[in-house]
């Protein structure tokens, strides 16, 4: 039933220059709290919002949004995405290679507006995004191989029913940037 919550479209933003986007972002290394331990996130992040100054807190990290205008490339992408979806924030994740990852999780933070879509866009190295049922120990239900410029939209209900991850892939030696556009209160 995952298919009713997901829309995958390849090559939507294929024209975006990875290097230019990467250079425009002032990446941050955050620590997070997992089971009472402080660890460095296995990826770099940056948070943008419109209007700026919105906040985003997850796993013990605190992010203060800055304006999309600080990155002309990101602002161009935001304008296109916001023409089709209600979004006002974007969390950027930079995976330096296949050792960087994000474990299974749902994007169900309290700042998000209920029943809104999450728009995920990939740039750089191709990586796999896995989905499995949220409750119980379920096997991987679906994998999407995300390439440069691909867009995957998670519709309302997806975060209630499923978890997703970007697993380690040791053979990947080049960086990847993922943008997740959302609607915050």
XYZ file of C-alpha atoms in Angstrom, residues 80-174:
95
model
C 9.612 25.663 -8.331
C 8.616 23.314 -5.504
C 6.397 25.909 -3.813
C 4.461 26.399 -7.073
C 3.141 22.821 -6.688
C 3.295 22.068 -2.952
C 2.684 24.032 0.235
C 6.183 24.261 1.730
C 8.023 26.905 3.755
C 11.132 25.150 5.113
C 13.912 22.926 3.801
C 16.310 20.680 5.681
C 19.437 19.927 3.672
C 21.511 16.822 4.391
C 24.989 16.355 2.897
C 26.301 12.801 2.801
C 30.047 12.930 2.068
C 30.097 9.327 0.817
C 28.444 5.953 1.427
C 29.573 5.898 5.076
C 27.171 8.757 5.849
C 23.597 7.649 6.364
C 20.314 8.170 8.180
C 18.650 5.263 9.947
C 14.974 4.331 9.801
C 12.788 7.193 11.002
C 9.564 9.052 10.318
C 9.417 12.795 9.743
C 6.744 13.474 12.319
C 8.190 16.379 14.266
C 5.825 18.684 16.132
C 6.740 21.709 13.991
C 5.242 20.122 10.874
C 1.708 20.860 9.703
C -0.495 17.762 9.831
C -1.579 16.316 6.487
C 1.115 18.066 4.460
C 3.465 16.539 1.900
C 7.241 16.241 2.250
C 9.151 16.829 -0.990
C 12.551 15.121 -1.161
C 15.039 15.976 -3.925
C 18.428 14.302 -4.488
C 21.617 15.705 -6.011
C 25.009 14.128 -6.590
C 25.710 10.467 -5.853
C 22.937 7.935 -6.388
C 21.656 6.399 -3.167
C 18.932 3.987 -2.131
C 15.977 5.139 -0.025
C 14.262 2.290 1.826
C 10.747 2.125 3.257
C 9.264 -0.292 5.770
C 6.124 -0.367 7.918
C 6.404 1.753 11.041
C 4.914 -0.579 13.621
C 6.641 -3.865 14.426
C 9.642 -5.549 12.798
C 8.818 -5.485 9.104
C 11.095 -6.192 6.141
C 11.934 -3.538 3.576
C 8.749 -2.971 1.567
C 10.201 -0.795 -1.182
C 13.470 0.731 -2.310
C 13.886 3.743 -4.574
C 17.206 4.311 -6.328
C 17.512 8.110 -6.200
C 19.700 9.774 -8.819
C 20.781 13.383 -9.383
C 17.700 15.584 -9.838
C 15.121 12.955 -8.799
C 12.130 13.996 -6.692
C 10.207 11.789 -4.276
C 7.074 13.174 -2.631
C 5.749 11.586 0.570
C 2.053 12.412 0.878
C -0.018 12.688 4.074
C -0.230 9.333 5.838
C 3.235 8.169 4.782
C 4.878 9.309 8.043
C 2.050 7.670 10.049
C 2.430 4.284 8.355
C 6.089 4.058 7.254
C 9.689 4.695 8.246
C 12.395 5.442 5.700
C 16.192 5.438 5.621
C 19.273 6.087 3.515
C 21.484 3.113 4.464
C 25.267 2.936 4.340
C 26.671 1.986 0.939
C 30.447 1.565 1.198
C 30.952 1.502 -2.576
C 29.620 5.069 -2.876
C 32.643 7.393 -2.812
C 31.124 10.704 -3.945
